[in-house]
Amino acid sequence: MKRATAVNCFDLVVVGSGPGGQKAAICAAKLGKRVAIVERQKELVGGVCLHTGTIPSKTMREAILHLTGFRQREVYGEQYRSRKSITMDDLRHKLQHVSRREWDVIQDQFDRNGVETIVGEASFADTHTVEVLTPEGPVHLAADKVLLAPGTKPARPKHIPFDGRTVFDSDEFLDLDRIPRSMIVVGGGVIGVEYGLMMATLGVRVTIIDGRDRLLDFCDREIVDSLVYNARSMGVTFRLGENVADVRRVGLNAAAVELESGKRLLGETVLFSVGRQGDTEFLNLEAAGLAPDTRGRIVVGEGFQTEVPHIYAVGDIVGFPALASASMEQGRQAVCHAFGVPARDMGEIPYGLFTVPEISSIGKSEQQLTADHAPYEVGVARFSEIARGQIAGDETGLLKILFHRETRQLLGVHAIGESATEIIHIGQAVMAFGGTLDYFRDTVFNYPTMAEAFKVAALDGLNKLAAYDVTAGCGWGDAELADVAAFAV
């Protein structure tokens, strides 16, 4: 293997400092390996997750909920809201503080673990050498192993007239100079729905367009239906099963979206959010023997190993699920595989969507269990029944537990509403250890908390099982069975 100068030889070179790259670099350093991590600019350490994606969007969401009094809307109504006085600068104020603190934490972690940070544009010179164009000139890094975690960027079709002000992508959203009066969201995926509902919470007239007949088809249908109901109550219009034919600017402060069906929609702004593209354009993957797909993604196998055995890839660049949380564990598992360290499979991955209201899930949905012909039952807790739900002002949230009717083993947990992305981990832990519905029945939860919803949902499910037990082999007629069924529901 051709080596550069000794000072530039590493056991592992990581390209990209987002969640996957961070955890990979730190894991390798803790294994005693010499590690370098490459990022385009020092200010961008932390990747898309920290600067334009996960952290900024969730921080902005929290600022919107606080400034609009959304959580207490049922109690204080319009008296608590001052939506018209909120500005983009108000929303960015908290964002800058959080991003800076997170940046400091990441830098400190790299320093404490001896990870060398190299700033510049990375590309392969050959399969074992990464060239970095730094401000001081090119630097060559020779690596036994290479891990790619460059992340993704918004897809920007050439025919869309992006200007960063009237027509913009999700990365440009944070730089808007004002809160618009109306916004058309092209693309009903996770990012489009999250940003669309944030704006609707501010009183913006939002229209979401998507070519599919259903939103977020990887989520439980009842949860998505509840999300759509909440969105419509905030004035959001959905145009599903509609494809966009053209987008064009109209004057200085408006845009028109033409649909293939012949409809024409006018809005002050357009958020174009139709997929993301792997950020591999400048990596010169061909020199490493790799070929990305049409979306710039890299195919990986066991342990996130590419077709070139010493090169690994993690995070959004490998496709679904494209979650920051999953990327972190992918980075750790890839390093363990690369250096022969046993690692336990990550198991079921929870999904968290920071919509308004937020939704989260783990395990199978009712649609999947129905397709599998699984004998399942459902236990439901509505947040309006939970004391903490009342305190939080959540009248529409719910948590549902799907469990095997015979073994009572948990098969899936789905939630929408306040703290959904937090409490889902209780279900995750019980599922990971093969727990049953009985655990929630027999466990004492702090009161009042949102976690108590698990106990309420479990008791609801057990009531339904009790109805089955009562009617089994009893010889009752239809009228008597109908009475029991009504009681169980």
mmCIF file of C-alpha atoms in Angstrom, residues 93-297:
data_model
loop_
_atom_site.group_PDB
_atom_site.id
_atom_site.type_symbol
_atom_site.label_atom_id
_atom_site.label_comp_id
_atom_site.label_asym_id
_atom_site.label_seq_id
_atom_site.Cartn_x
_atom_site.Cartn_y
_atom_site.Cartn_z
ATOM 1 C CA HIS A 93 -32.086 33.528 18.784
ATOM 2 C CA LYS A 94 -32.343 30.188 20.617
ATOM 3 C CA LEU A 95 -30.965 28.330 17.613
ATOM 4 C CA GLN A 96 -27.645 30.182 17.653
ATOM 5 C CA HIS A 97 -27.176 29.506 21.349
ATOM 6 C CA VAL A 98 -27.920 25.772 21.086
ATOM 7 C CA SER A 99 -25.803 25.265 17.959
ATOM 8 C CA ARG A 100 -22.796 26.972 19.514
ATOM 9 C CA ARG A 101 -23.015 24.912 22.698
ATOM 10 C CA GLU A 102 -23.321 21.669 20.730
ATOM 11 C CA TRP A 103 -20.373 22.673 18.523
ATOM 12 C CA ASP A 104 -18.260 23.234 21.646
ATOM 13 C CA VAL A 105 -19.276 19.834 23.047
ATOM 14 C CA ILE A 106 -18.294 18.028 19.835
ATOM 15 C CA GLN A 107 -14.940 19.817 19.615
ATOM 16 C CA ASP A 108 -14.226 18.969 23.245
ATOM 17 C CA GLN A 109 -15.037 15.306 22.638
ATOM 18 C CA PHE A 110 -12.640 15.170 19.691
ATOM 19 C CA ASP A 111 -9.887 16.863 21.719
ATOM 20 C CA ARG A 112 -10.319 14.630 24.778
ATOM 21 C CA ASN A 113 -10.219 11.471 22.663
ATOM 22 C CA GLY A 114 -7.287 12.527 20.496
ATOM 23 C CA VAL A 115 -9.242 12.704 17.240
ATOM 24 C CA GLU A 116 -7.425 14.932 14.762
ATOM 25 C CA THR A 117 -9.756 17.345 12.964
ATOM 26 C CA ILE A 118 -8.708 18.338 9.444
ATOM 27 C CA VAL A 119 -10.568 21.120 7.667
ATOM 28 C CA GLY A 120 -10.958 20.969 3.902
ATOM 29 C CA GLU A 121 -12.622 19.269 0.912
ATOM 30 C CA ALA A 122 -11.955 15.507 0.894
ATOM 31 C CA SER A 123 -11.620 13.242 -2.129
ATOM 32 C CA PHE A 124 -10.051 9.872 -2.850
ATOM 33 C CA ALA A 125 -6.619 9.867 -4.479
ATOM 34 C CA ASP A 126 -6.676 6.062 -4.441
ATOM 35 C CA THR A 127 -8.388 3.360 -2.389
ATOM 36 C CA HIS A 128 -6.230 3.986 0.703
ATOM 37 C CA THR A 129 -5.468 7.690 0.332
ATOM 38 C CA VAL A 130 -7.753 10.636 1.003
ATOM 39 C CA GLU A 131 -6.644 14.010 -0.321
ATOM 40 C CA VAL A 132 -7.872 17.051 1.599
ATOM 41 C CA LEU A 133 -7.744 20.504 0.025
ATOM 42 C CA THR A 134 -7.076 22.631 3.096
ATOM 43 C CA PRO A 135 -6.672 26.436 3.193
ATOM 44 C CA GLU A 136 -2.913 25.839 3.451
ATOM 45 C CA GLY A 137 -2.826 23.450 0.482
ATOM 46 C CA PRO A 138 -3.461 19.748 -0.246
ATOM 47 C CA VAL A 139 -2.820 17.172 2.474
ATOM 48 C CA HIS A 140 -2.724 13.423 1.863
ATOM 49 C CA LEU A 141 -4.059 11.054 4.521
ATOM 50 C CA ALA A 142 -3.110 7.406 4.230
ATOM 51 C CA ALA A 143 -5.660 5.170 5.926
ATOM 52 C CA ASP A 144 -5.951 1.496 6.739
ATOM 53 C CA LYS A 145 -9.728 2.018 6.995
ATOM 54 C CA VAL A 146 -11.946 4.774 5.639
ATOM 55 C CA LEU A 147 -15.426 5.596 6.874
ATOM 56 C CA LEU A 148 -17.698 7.781 4.742
ATOM 57 C CA ALA A 149 -20.311 9.867 6.525
ATOM 58 C CA PRO A 150 -20.730 12.894 4.247
ATOM 59 C CA GLY A 151 -24.481 13.161 4.745
ATOM 60 C CA THR A 152 -26.946 14.485 2.194
ATOM 61 C CA LYS A 153 -28.146 17.769 0.735
ATOM 62 C CA PRO A 154 -31.556 18.803 -0.601
ATOM 63 C CA ALA A 155 -32.368 17.677 -4.132
ATOM 64 C CA ARG A 156 -32.477 20.793 -6.337
ATOM 65 C CA PRO A 157 -33.873 20.074 -9.819
ATOM 66 C CA LYS A 158 -32.518 22.551 -12.367
ATOM 67 C CA HIS A 159 -35.960 23.619 -13.566
ATOM 68 C CA ILE A 160 -37.000 24.851 -10.096
ATOM 69 C CA PRO A 161 -36.238 28.617 -9.758
ATOM 70 C CA PHE A 162 -34.588 28.586 -6.322
ATOM 71 C CA ASP A 163 -33.735 32.035 -5.025
ATOM 72 C CA GLY A 164 -33.496 31.382 -1.262
ATOM 73 C CA ARG A 165 -36.294 33.847 -0.538
ATOM 74 C CA THR A 166 -39.471 33.020 -2.465
ATOM 75 C CA VAL A 167 -38.564 29.499 -3.609
ATOM 76 C CA PHE A 168 -36.195 27.705 -1.258
ATOM 77 C CA ASP A 169 -35.088 24.298 -0.001
ATOM 78 C CA SER A 170 -35.000 23.008 3.573
ATOM 79 C CA ASP A 171 -31.403 24.174 4.124
ATOM 80 C CA GLU A 172 -32.360 27.724 3.123
ATOM 81 C CA PHE A 173 -35.491 27.738 5.280
ATOM 82 C CA LEU A 174 -33.546 28.824 8.369
ATOM 83 C CA ASP A 175 -32.218 31.900 6.549
ATOM 84 C CA LEU A 176 -35.586 33.405 5.633
ATOM 85 C CA ASP A 177 -35.747 37.122 6.369
ATOM 86 C CA ARG A 178 -39.389 37.044 7.431
ATOM 87 C CA ILE A 179 -42.279 34.779 8.356
ATOM 88 C CA PRO A 180 -44.432 34.599 5.215
ATOM 89 C CA ARG A 181 -48.207 34.922 5.179
ATOM 90 C CA SER A 182 -48.567 31.771 3.070
ATOM 91 C CA MET A 183 -46.368 28.848 2.092
ATOM 92 C CA ILE A 184 -46.739 25.989 -0.376
ATOM 93 C CA VAL A 185 -44.769 22.879 0.583
ATOM 94 C CA VAL A 186 -43.863 20.667 -2.350
ATOM 95 C CA GLY A 187 -43.209 17.224 -0.881
ATOM 96 C CA GLY A 188 -45.059 15.597 2.005
ATOM 97 C CA GLY A 189 -42.115 13.714 3.462
ATOM 98 C CA VAL A 190 -40.811 14.108 6.999
ATOM 99 C CA ILE A 191 -39.006 17.421 6.391
ATOM 100 C CA GLY A 192 -41.833 18.998 4.424
ATOM 101 C CA VAL A 193 -44.473 18.029 6.976
ATOM 102 C CA GLU A 194 -42.339 19.138 9.947
ATOM 103 C CA TYR A 195 -41.625 22.591 8.521
ATOM 104 C CA GLY A 196 -45.134 22.974 7.128
ATOM 105 C CA LEU A 197 -46.783 22.343 10.487
ATOM 106 C CA MET A 198 -44.315 24.614 12.284
ATOM 107 C CA MET A 199 -45.344 27.465 10.004
ATOM 108 C CA ALA A 200 -49.024 26.642 10.412
ATOM 109 C CA THR A 201 -48.554 26.966 14.185
ATOM 110 C CA LEU A 202 -47.422 30.547 13.536
ATOM 111 C CA GLY A 203 -50.625 31.259 11.611
ATOM 112 C CA VAL A 204 -49.097 30.868 8.137
ATOM 113 C CA ARG A 205 -51.526 29.525 5.504
ATOM 114 C CA VAL A 206 -49.876 26.256 4.485
ATOM 115 C CA THR A 207 -50.626 23.914 1.577
ATOM 116 C CA ILE A 208 -48.788 20.574 1.385
ATOM 117 C CA ILE A 209 -48.556 18.819 -1.998
ATOM 118 C CA ASP A 210 -47.494 15.196 -2.428
ATOM 119 C CA GLY A 211 -47.813 12.708 -5.258
ATOM 120 C CA ARG A 212 -48.711 9.867 -2.912
ATOM 121 C CA ASP A 213 -52.236 9.231 -1.713
ATOM 122 C CA ARG A 214 -51.148 8.978 1.938
ATOM 123 C CA LEU A 215 -48.625 10.883 4.011
ATOM 124 C CA LEU A 216 -45.801 9.156 5.869
ATOM 125 C CA ASP A 217 -46.798 5.667 4.767
ATOM 126 C CA PHE A 218 -44.140 4.077 7.011
ATOM 127 C CA CYS A 219 -46.091 5.219 10.081
ATOM 128 C CA ASP A 220 -49.148 3.661 11.701
ATOM 129 C CA ARG A 221 -52.224 4.813 9.776
ATOM 130 C CA GLU A 222 -54.277 5.873 12.805
ATOM 131 C CA ILE A 223 -51.415 8.044 14.044
ATOM 132 C CA VAL A 224 -51.043 9.728 10.649
ATOM 133 C CA ASP A 225 -54.803 10.267 10.413
ATOM 134 C CA SER A 226 -54.666 11.992 13.797
ATOM 135 C CA LEU A 227 -51.761 14.152 12.616
ATOM 136 C CA VAL A 228 -53.692 15.173 9.499
ATOM 137 C CA TYR A 229 -56.749 16.001 11.631
ATOM 138 C CA ASN A 230 -54.637 18.254 13.868
ATOM 139 C CA ALA A 231 -53.017 19.885 10.836
ATOM 140 C CA ARG A 232 -56.375 20.660 9.230
ATOM 141 C CA SER A 233 -57.574 22.177 12.493
ATOM 142 C CA MET A 234 -54.685 24.652 12.101
ATOM 143 C CA GLY A 235 -55.795 25.496 8.566
ATOM 144 C CA VAL A 236 -53.385 23.284 6.600
ATOM 145 C CA THR A 237 -54.603 22.208 3.159
ATOM 146 C CA PHE A 238 -53.431 18.878 1.728
ATOM 147 C CA ARG A 239 -53.203 18.177 -1.996
ATOM 148 C CA LEU A 240 -52.417 14.454 -2.041
ATOM 149 C CA GLY A 241 -52.122 12.344 -5.178
ATOM 150 C CA GLU A 242 -51.057 15.490 -7.048
ATOM 151 C CA ASN A 243 -47.819 15.928 -8.985
ATOM 152 C CA VAL A 244 -46.140 19.272 -9.614
ATOM 153 C CA ALA A 245 -45.700 20.251 -13.248
ATOM 154 C CA ASP A 246 -43.995 23.601 -12.749
ATOM 155 C CA VAL A 247 -42.907 26.158 -10.171
ATOM 156 C CA ARG A 248 -42.304 29.798 -11.096
ATOM 157 C CA ARG A 249 -41.882 33.109 -9.345
ATOM 158 C CA VAL A 250 -44.576 35.740 -9.772
ATOM 159 C CA GLY A 251 -43.290 39.242 -9.210
ATOM 160 C CA LEU A 252 -41.021 39.885 -6.230
ATOM 161 C CA ASN A 253 -42.981 38.269 -3.408
ATOM 162 C CA ALA A 254 -45.026 35.375 -4.761
ATOM 163 C CA ALA A 255 -44.776 32.067 -6.576
ATOM 164 C CA ALA A 256 -47.122 29.887 -8.604
ATOM 165 C CA VAL A 257 -47.203 26.088 -8.510
ATOM 166 C CA GLU A 258 -48.801 24.360 -11.488
ATOM 167 C CA LEU A 259 -50.093 20.823 -10.895
ATOM 168 C CA GLU A 260 -50.365 18.129 -13.536
ATOM 169 C CA SER A 261 -54.106 18.028 -12.878
ATOM 170 C CA GLY A 262 -54.372 21.593 -14.147
ATOM 171 C CA LYS A 263 -54.717 23.255 -10.742
ATOM 172 C CA ARG A 264 -52.764 26.402 -10.051
ATOM 173 C CA LEU A 265 -51.739 27.371 -6.510
ATOM 174 C CA LEU A 266 -50.422 30.781 -5.509
ATOM 175 C CA GLY A 267 -48.353 31.426 -2.397
ATOM 176 C CA GLU A 268 -46.020 34.013 -0.974
ATOM 177 C CA THR A 269 -43.331 31.318 -0.636
ATOM 178 C CA VAL A 270 -42.616 27.754 -1.803
ATOM 179 C CA LEU A 271 -40.624 25.220 0.204
ATOM 180 C CA PHE A 272 -39.366 22.595 -2.252
ATOM 181 C CA SER A 273 -38.680 19.448 -0.246
ATOM 182 C CA VAL A 274 -38.727 16.465 -2.570
ATOM 183 C CA GLY A 275 -35.979 14.150 -1.361
ATOM 184 C CA ARG A 276 -32.310 14.558 -0.588
ATOM 185 C CA GLN A 277 -29.164 13.755 -2.533
ATOM 186 C CA GLY A 278 -26.026 12.078 -1.200
ATOM 187 C CA ASP A 279 -23.255 14.666 -0.759
ATOM 188 C CA THR A 280 -20.713 12.628 -2.730
ATOM 189 C CA GLU A 281 -20.165 14.870 -5.719
ATOM 190 C CA PHE A 282 -16.572 15.839 -4.844
ATOM 191 C CA LEU A 283 -15.425 12.609 -3.181
ATOM 192 C CA ASN A 284 -14.076 11.073 -6.410
ATOM 193 C CA LEU A 285 -15.524 7.706 -5.386
ATOM 194 C CA GLU A 286 -14.411 6.137 -8.672
ATOM 195 C CA ALA A 287 -10.787 6.340 -7.516
ATOM 196 C CA ALA A 288 -11.759 4.198 -4.527
ATOM 197 C CA GLY A 289 -13.639 1.666 -6.657
ATOM 198 C CA LEU A 290 -17.092 2.805 -5.530
ATOM 199 C CA ALA A 291 -20.093 3.868 -7.594
ATOM 200 C CA PRO A 292 -23.022 5.718 -5.949
ATOM 201 C CA ASP A 293 -26.593 5.292 -7.173
ATOM 202 C CA THR A 294 -28.570 8.003 -8.948
ATOM 203 C CA ARG A 295 -29.326 9.658 -5.586
ATOM 204 C CA GLY A 296 -25.653 9.683 -4.590
ATOM 205 C CA ARG A 297 -26.154 6.915 -2.030
#
